[in-house]
Tab-separated table of N, CA and C in Angstrom:
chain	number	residue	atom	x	y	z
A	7	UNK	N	0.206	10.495	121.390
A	7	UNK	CA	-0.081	10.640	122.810
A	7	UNK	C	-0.595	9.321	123.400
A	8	UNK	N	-1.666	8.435	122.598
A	8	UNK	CA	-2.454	7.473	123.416
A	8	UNK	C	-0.956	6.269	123.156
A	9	UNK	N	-0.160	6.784	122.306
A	9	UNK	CA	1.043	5.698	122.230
A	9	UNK	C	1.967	5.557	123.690
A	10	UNK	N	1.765	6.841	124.117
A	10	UNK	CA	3.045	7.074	125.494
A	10	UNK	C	2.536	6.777	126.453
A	11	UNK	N	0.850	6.606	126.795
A	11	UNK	CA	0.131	6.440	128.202
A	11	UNK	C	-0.146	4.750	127.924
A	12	UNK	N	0.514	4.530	126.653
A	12	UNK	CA	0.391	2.378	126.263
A	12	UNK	C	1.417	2.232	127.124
A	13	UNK	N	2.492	2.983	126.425
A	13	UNK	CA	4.200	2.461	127.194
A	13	UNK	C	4.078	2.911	128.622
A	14	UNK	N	3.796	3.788	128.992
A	14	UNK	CA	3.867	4.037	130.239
A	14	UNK	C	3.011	3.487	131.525
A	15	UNK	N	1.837	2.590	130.842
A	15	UNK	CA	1.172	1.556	131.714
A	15	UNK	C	1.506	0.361	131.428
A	16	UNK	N	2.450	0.287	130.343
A	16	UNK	CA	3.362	-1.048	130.504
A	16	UNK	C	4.393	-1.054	131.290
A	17	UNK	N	5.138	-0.071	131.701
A	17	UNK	CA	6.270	0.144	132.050
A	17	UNK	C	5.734	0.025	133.796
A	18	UNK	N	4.437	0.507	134.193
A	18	UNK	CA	4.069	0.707	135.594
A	18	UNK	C	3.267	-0.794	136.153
A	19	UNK	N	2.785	-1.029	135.173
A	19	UNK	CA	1.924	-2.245	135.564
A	19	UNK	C	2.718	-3.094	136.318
A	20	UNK	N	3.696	-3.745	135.966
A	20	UNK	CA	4.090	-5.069	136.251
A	20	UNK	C	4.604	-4.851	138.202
A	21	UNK	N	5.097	-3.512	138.139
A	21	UNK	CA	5.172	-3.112	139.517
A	21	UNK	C	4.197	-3.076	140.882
A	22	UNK	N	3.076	-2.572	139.746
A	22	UNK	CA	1.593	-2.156	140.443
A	22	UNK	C	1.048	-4.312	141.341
A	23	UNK	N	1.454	-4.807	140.011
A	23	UNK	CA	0.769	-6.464	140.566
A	23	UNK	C	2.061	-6.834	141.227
A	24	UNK	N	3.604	-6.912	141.281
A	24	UNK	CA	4.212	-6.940	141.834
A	24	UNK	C	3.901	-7.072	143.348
A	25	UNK	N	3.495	-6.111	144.408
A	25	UNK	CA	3.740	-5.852	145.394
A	25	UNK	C	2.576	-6.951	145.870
A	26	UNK	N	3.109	-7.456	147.422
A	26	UNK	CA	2.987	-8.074	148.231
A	26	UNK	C	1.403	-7.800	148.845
A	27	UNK	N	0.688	-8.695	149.089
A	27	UNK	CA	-0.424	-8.618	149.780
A	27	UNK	C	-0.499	-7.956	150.586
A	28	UNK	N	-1.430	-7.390	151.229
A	28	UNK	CA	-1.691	-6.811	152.854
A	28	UNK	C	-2.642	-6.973	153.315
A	29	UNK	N	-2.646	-7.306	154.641
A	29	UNK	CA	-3.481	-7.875	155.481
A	29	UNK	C	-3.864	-7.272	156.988
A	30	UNK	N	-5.114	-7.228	157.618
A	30	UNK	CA	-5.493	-6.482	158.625
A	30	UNK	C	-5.230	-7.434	159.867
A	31	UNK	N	-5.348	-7.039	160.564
A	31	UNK	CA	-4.486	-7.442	162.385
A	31	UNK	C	-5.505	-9.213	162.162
A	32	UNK	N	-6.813	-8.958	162.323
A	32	UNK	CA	-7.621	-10.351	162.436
A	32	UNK	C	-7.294	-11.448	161.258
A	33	UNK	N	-6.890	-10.674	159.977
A	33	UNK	CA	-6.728	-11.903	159.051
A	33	UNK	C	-4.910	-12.733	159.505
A	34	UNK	N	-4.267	-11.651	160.185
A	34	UNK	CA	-2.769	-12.332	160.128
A	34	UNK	C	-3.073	-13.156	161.762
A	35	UNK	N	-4.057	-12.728	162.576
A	35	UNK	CA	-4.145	-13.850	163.971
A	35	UNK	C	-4.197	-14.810	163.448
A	36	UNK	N	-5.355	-14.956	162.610
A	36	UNK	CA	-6.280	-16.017	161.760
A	36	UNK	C	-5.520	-17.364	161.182
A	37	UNK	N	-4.064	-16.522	160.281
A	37	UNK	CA	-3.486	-16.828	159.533
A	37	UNK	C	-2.154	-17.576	160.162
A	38	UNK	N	-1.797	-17.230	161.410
A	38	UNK	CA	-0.672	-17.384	162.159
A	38	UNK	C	-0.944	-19.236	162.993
A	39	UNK	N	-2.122	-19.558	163.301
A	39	UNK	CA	-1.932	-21.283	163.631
A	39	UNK	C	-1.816	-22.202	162.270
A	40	UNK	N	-2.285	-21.678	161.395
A	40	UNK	CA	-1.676	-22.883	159.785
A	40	UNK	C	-0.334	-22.177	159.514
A	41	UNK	N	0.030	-21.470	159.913
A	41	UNK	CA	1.697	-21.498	159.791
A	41	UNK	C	2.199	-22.577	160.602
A	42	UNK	N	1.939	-22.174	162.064
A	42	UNK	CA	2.911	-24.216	162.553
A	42	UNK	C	2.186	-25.199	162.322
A	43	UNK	N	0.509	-24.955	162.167
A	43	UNK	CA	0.239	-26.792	161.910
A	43	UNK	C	1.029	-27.200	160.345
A	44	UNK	N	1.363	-26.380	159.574
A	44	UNK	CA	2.063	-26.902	158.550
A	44	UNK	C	3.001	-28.007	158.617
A	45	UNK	N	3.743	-27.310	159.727
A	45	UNK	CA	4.998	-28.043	160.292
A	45	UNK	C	5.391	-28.754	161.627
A	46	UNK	N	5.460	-30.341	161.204
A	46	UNK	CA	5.441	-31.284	162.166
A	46	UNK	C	6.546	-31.012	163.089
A	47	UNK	N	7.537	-30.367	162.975
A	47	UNK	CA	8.274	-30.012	163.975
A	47	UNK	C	8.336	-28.692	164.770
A	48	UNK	N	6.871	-27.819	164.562
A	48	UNK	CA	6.991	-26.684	164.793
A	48	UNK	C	6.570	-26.907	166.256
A	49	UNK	N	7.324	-26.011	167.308
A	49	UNK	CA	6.029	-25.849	168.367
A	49	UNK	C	4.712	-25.601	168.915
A	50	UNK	N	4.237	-25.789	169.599
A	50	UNK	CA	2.895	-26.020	170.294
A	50	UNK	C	2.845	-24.300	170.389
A	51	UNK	N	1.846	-23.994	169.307
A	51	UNK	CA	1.142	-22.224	169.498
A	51	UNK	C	0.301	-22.211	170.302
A	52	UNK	N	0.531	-21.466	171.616
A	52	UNK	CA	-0.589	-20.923	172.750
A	52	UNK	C	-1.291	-20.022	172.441
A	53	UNK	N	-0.922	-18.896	171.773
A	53	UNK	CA	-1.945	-17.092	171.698
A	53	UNK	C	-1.169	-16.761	170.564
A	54	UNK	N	-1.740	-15.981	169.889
A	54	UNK	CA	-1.279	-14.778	169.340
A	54	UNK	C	-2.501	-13.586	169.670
A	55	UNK	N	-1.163	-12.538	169.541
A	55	UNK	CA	-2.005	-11.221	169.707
A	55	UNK	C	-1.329	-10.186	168.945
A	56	UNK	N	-1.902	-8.925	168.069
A	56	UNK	CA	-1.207	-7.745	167.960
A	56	UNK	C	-1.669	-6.584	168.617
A	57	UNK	N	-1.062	-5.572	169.132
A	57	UNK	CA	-1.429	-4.810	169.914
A	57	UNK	C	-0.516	-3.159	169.490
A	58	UNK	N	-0.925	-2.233	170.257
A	58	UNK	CA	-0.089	-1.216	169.898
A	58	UNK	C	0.554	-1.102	171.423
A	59	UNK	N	1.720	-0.692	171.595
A	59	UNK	CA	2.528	-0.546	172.675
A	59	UNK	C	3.407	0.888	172.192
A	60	UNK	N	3.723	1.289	173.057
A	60	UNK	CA	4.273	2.972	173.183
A	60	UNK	C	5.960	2.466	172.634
A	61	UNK	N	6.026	1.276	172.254
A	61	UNK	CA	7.159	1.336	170.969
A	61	UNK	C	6.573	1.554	169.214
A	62	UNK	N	5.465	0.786	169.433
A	62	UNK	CA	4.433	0.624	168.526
A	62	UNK	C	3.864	-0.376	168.378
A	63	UNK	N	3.716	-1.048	167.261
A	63	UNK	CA	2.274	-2.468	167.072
A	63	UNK	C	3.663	-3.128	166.838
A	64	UNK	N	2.722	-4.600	167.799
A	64	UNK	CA	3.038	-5.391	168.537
A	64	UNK	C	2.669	-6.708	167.672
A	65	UNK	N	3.720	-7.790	166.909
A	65	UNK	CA	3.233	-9.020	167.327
A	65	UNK	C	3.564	-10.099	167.768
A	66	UNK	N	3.133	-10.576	168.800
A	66	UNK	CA	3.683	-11.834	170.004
A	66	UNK	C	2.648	-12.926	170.209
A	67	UNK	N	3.402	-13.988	170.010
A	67	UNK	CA	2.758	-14.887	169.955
A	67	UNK	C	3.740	-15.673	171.665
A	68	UNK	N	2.769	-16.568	171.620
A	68	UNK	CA	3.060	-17.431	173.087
A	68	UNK	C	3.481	-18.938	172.478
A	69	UNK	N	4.754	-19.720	173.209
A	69	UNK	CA	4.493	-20.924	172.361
A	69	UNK	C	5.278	-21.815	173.938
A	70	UNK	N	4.800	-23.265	173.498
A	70	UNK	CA	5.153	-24.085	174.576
A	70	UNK	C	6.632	-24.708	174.251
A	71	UNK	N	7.425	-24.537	174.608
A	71	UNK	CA	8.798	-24.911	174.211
A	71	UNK	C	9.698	-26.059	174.874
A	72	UNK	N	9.841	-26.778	174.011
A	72	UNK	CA	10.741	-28.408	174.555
A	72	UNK	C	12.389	-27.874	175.071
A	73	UNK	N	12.408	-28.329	176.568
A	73	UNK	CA	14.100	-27.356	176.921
A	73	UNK	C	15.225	-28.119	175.662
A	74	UNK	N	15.194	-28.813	175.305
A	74	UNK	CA	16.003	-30.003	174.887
A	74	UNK	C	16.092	-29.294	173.001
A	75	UNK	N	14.796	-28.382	172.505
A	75	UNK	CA	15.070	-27.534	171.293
A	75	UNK	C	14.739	-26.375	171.641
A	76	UNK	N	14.892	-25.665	172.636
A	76	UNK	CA	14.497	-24.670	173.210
A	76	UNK	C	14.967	-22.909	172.195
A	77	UNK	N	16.219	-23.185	171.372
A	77	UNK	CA	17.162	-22.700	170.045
A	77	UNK	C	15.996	-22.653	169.040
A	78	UNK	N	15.701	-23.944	168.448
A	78	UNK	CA	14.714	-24.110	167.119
A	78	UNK	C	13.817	-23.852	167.453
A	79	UNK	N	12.564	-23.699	168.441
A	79	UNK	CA	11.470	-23.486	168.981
A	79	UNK	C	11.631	-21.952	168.411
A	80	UNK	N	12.578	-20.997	169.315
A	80	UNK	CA	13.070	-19.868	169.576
A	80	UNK	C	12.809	-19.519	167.745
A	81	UNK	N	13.260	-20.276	166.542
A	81	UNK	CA	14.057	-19.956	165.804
A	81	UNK	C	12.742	-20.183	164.640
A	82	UNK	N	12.235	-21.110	164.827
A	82	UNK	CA	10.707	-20.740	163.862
A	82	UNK	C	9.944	-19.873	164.276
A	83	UNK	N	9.453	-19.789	165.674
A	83	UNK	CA	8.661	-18.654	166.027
A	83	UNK	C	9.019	-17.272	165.060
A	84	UNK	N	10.748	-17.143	164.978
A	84	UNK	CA	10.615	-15.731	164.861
A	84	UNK	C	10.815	-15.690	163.366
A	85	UNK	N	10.609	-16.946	162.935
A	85	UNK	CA	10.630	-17.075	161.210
A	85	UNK	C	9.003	-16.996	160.627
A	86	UNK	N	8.090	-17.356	161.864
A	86	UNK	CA	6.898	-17.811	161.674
A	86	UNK	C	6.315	-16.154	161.721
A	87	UNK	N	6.651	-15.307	162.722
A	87	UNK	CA	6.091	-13.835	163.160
A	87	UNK	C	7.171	-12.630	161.885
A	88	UNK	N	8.231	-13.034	161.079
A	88	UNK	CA	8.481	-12.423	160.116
A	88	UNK	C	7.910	-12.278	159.140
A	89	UNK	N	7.815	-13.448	158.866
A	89	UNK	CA	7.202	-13.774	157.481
A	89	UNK	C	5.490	-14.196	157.499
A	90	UNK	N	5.139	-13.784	158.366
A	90	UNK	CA	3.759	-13.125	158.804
A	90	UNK	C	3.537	-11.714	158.777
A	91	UNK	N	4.628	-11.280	159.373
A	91	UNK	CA	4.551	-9.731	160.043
A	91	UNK	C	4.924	-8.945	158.666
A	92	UNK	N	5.424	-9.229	157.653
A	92	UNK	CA	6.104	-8.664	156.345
A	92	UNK	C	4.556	-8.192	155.790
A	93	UNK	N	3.432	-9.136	155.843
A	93	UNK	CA	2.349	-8.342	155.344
A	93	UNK	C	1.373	-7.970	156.194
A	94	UNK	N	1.548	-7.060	157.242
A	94	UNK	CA	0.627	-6.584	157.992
A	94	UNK	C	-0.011	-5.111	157.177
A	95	UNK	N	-0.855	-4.796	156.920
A	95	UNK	CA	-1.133	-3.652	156.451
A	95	UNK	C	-0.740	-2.662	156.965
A	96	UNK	N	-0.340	-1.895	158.452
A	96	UNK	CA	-0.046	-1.272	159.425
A	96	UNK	C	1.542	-2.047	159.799
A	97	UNK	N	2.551	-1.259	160.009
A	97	UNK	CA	3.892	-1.890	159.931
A	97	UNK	C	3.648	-2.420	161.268
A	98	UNK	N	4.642	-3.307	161.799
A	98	UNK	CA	4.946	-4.196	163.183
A	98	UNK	C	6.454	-3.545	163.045
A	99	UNK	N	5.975	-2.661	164.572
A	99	UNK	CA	7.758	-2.724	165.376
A	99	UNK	C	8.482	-3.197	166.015
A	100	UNK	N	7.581	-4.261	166.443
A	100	UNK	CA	8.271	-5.143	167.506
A	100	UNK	C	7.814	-6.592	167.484
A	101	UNK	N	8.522	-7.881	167.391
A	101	UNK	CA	7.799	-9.065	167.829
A	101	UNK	C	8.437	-10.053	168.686
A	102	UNK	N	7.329	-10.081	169.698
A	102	UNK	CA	7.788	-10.971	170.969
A	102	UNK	C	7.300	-12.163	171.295
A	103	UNK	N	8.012	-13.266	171.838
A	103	UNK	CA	7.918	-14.919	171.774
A	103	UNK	C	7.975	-15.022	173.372
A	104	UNK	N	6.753	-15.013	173.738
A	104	UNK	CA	6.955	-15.571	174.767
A	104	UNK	C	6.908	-17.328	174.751
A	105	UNK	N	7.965	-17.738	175.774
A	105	UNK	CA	8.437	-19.179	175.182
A	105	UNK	C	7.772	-19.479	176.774
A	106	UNK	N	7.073	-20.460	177.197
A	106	UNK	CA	6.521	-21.216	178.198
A	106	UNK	C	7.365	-22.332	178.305
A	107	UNK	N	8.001	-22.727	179.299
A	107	UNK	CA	8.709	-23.763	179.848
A	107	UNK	C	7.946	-25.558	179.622
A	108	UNK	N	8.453	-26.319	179.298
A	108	UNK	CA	8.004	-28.080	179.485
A	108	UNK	C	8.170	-28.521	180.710
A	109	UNK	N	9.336	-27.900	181.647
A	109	UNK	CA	9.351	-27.894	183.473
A	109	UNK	C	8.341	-26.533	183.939
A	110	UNK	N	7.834	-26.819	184.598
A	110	UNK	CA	6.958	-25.835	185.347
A	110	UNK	C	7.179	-25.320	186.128
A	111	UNK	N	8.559	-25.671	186.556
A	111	UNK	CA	8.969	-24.322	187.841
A	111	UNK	C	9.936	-23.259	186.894
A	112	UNK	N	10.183	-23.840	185.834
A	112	UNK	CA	10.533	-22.267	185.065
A	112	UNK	C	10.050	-21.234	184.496
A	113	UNK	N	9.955	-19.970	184.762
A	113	UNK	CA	9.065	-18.568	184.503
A	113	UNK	C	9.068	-18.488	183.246
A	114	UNK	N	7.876	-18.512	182.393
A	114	UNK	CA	8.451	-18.004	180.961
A	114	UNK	C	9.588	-17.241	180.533
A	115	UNK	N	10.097	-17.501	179.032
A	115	UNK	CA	11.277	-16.508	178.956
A	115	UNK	C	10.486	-15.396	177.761
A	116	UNK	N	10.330	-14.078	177.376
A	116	UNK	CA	10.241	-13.048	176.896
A	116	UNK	C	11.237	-12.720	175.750
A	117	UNK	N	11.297	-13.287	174.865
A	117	UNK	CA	11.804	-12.692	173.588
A	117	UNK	C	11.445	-11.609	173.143
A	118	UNK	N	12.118	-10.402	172.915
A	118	UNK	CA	11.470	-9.100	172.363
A	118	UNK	C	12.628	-9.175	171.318
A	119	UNK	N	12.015	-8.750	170.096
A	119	UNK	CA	13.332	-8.000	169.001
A	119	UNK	C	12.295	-7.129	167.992
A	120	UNK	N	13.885	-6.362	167.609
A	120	UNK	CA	12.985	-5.654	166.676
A	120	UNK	C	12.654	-6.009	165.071
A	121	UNK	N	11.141	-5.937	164.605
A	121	UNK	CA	10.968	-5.676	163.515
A	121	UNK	C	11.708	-6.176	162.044
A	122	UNK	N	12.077	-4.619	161.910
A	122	UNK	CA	12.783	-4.389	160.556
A	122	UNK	C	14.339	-5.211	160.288
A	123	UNK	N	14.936	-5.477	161.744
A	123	UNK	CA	16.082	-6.016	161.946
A	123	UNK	C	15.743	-7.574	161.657
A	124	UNK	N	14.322	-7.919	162.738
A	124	UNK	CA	14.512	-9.447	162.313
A	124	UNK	C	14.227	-9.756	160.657
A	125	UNK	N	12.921	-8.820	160.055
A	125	UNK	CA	12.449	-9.469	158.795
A	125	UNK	C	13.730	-9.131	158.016
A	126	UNK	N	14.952	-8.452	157.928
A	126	UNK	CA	16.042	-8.252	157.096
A	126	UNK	C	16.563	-9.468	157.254
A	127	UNK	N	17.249	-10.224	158.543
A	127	UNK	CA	17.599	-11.511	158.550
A	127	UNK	C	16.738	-12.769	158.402
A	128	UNK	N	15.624	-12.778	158.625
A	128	UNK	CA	14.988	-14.068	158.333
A	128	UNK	C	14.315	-14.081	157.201
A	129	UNK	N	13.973	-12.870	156.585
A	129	UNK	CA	13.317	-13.415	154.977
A	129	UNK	C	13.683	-12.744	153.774
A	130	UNK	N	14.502	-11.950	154.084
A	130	UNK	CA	14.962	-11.241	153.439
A	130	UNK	C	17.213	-11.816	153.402
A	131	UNK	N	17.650	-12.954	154.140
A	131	UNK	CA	18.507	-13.712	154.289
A	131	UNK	C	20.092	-12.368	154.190
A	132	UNK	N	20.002	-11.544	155.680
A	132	UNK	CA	20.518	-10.237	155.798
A	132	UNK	C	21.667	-10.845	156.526
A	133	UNK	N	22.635	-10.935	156.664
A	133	UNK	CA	23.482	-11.492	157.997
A	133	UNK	C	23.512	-12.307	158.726
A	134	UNK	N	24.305	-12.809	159.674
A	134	UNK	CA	24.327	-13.773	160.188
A	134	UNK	C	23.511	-13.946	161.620
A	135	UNK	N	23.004	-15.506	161.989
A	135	UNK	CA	22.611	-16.026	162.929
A	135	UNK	C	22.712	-15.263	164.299
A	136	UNK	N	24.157	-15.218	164.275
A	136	UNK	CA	24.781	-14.637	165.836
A	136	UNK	C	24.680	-13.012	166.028
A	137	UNK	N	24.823	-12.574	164.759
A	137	UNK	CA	24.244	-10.857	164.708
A	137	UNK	C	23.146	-10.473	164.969
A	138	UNK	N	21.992	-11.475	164.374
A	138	UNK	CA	20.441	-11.216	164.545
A	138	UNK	C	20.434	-11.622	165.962
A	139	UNK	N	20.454	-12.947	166.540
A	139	UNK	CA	20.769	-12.927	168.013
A	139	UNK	C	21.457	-12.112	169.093
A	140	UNK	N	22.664	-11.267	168.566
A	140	UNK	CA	23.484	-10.163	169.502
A	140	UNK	C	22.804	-9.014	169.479
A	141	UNK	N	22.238	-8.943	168.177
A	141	UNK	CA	22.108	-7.285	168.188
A	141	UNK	C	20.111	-6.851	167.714
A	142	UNK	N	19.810	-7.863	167.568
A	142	UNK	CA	18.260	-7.637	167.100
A	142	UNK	C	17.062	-8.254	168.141
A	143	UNK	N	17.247	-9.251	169.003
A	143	UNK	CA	16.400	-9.454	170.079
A	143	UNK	C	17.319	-9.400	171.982
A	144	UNK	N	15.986	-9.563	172.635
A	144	UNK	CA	16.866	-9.218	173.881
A	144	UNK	C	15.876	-10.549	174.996
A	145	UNK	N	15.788	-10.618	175.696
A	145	UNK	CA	15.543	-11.781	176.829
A	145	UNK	C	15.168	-10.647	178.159
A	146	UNK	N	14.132	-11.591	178.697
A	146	UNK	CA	13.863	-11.145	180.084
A	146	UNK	C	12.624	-12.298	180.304
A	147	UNK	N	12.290	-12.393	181.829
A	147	UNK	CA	11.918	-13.006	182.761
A	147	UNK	C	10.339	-12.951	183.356
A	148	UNK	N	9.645	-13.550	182.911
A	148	UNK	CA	8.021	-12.980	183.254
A	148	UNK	C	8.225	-13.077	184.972
C-alpha cells in the first residue's frame, strides 16, 4: 500500500510544481511598468488598471504612441497585457490599450480584444497576425 501512495505522488508531483504562478490584481499593476522598462523600444506606459466591467475583469493599460510605430506600439502592449494577464489569479476577459496620440489633436484610439483569443495568439503562438487582428480586437474613438 505505502508502495502505491510513493508512485502515485510521483506520478502527481511534477504536475502539482508544474503550474504557473498566480498573482492578485496589485502584484500584476506592480509588475506591468518593468515589463516595458525592460525594453528600450517599448512605449511610454501611462496607467494601468484592472477592473471588473459587465463583460468581466478588465486589463487596460494606457500608452503614449509614436504615429510613425503606431502597429509595434499596438503590438507589445498586447504582448505585454498577455503575458501578464496569463497569471492573474482571477481570469481577465478583456484587455484594452488605450493608445494616446504624439499629435494632440488626435482622440485617443481604444483597443478592446478579447482575452482567451489574444493569450492563444501571443503566447501561446495560435495563428496568424491578421486573424488575431480581424477577429480578436476591435477599435473605437475616445
Amino acid at each position: 500500500m505505502k508502495f502505491k501512495i510513493f508512485i502515485l505522488i510521483n506520478l502527481i508531483a511534477p504536475f502539482l510544481f508544474a503550474a504557473k504562478p498566480k498573482f492578485n490584481d496589485n502584484q500584476i499593476i506592480a509588475m506591468t511598468p518593468h515589463y516595458f522598462e525592460r525594453n528600450h523600444s517599448s512605449p511610454e506606459l501611462l496607467g494601468v488598471n484592472i477592473y471588473k466591467s459587465r463583460q468581466g475583469r478588465v486589463y487596460q493599460i494606457d500608452i503614449q504612441v509614436d504615429r510613425n510605430r503606431i502597429n509595434d506600439d499596438l503590438s507589445f502592449a498586447y504582448s505585454a497585457l498577455t503575458n501578464m494577464g496569463q497569471y492573474a489569479k482571477k481570469p481577465i476577459k478583456q484587455l484594452i490599450v488605450v493608445m494616446h496620440s504624439d499629435n494632440y489633436r488626435n482622440p485617443p484610439q481604444v483597443c478592446i480584444g478579447k482575452a482567451k483569443c489574444s493569450i492563444d495568439f501571443w503566447v501561446h503562438e495560435k495563428g496568424e497576425y491578421q486573424s488575431w487582428y480581424k477577429d480578436c480586437i476591435h477599435f473605437k474613438e475616445l
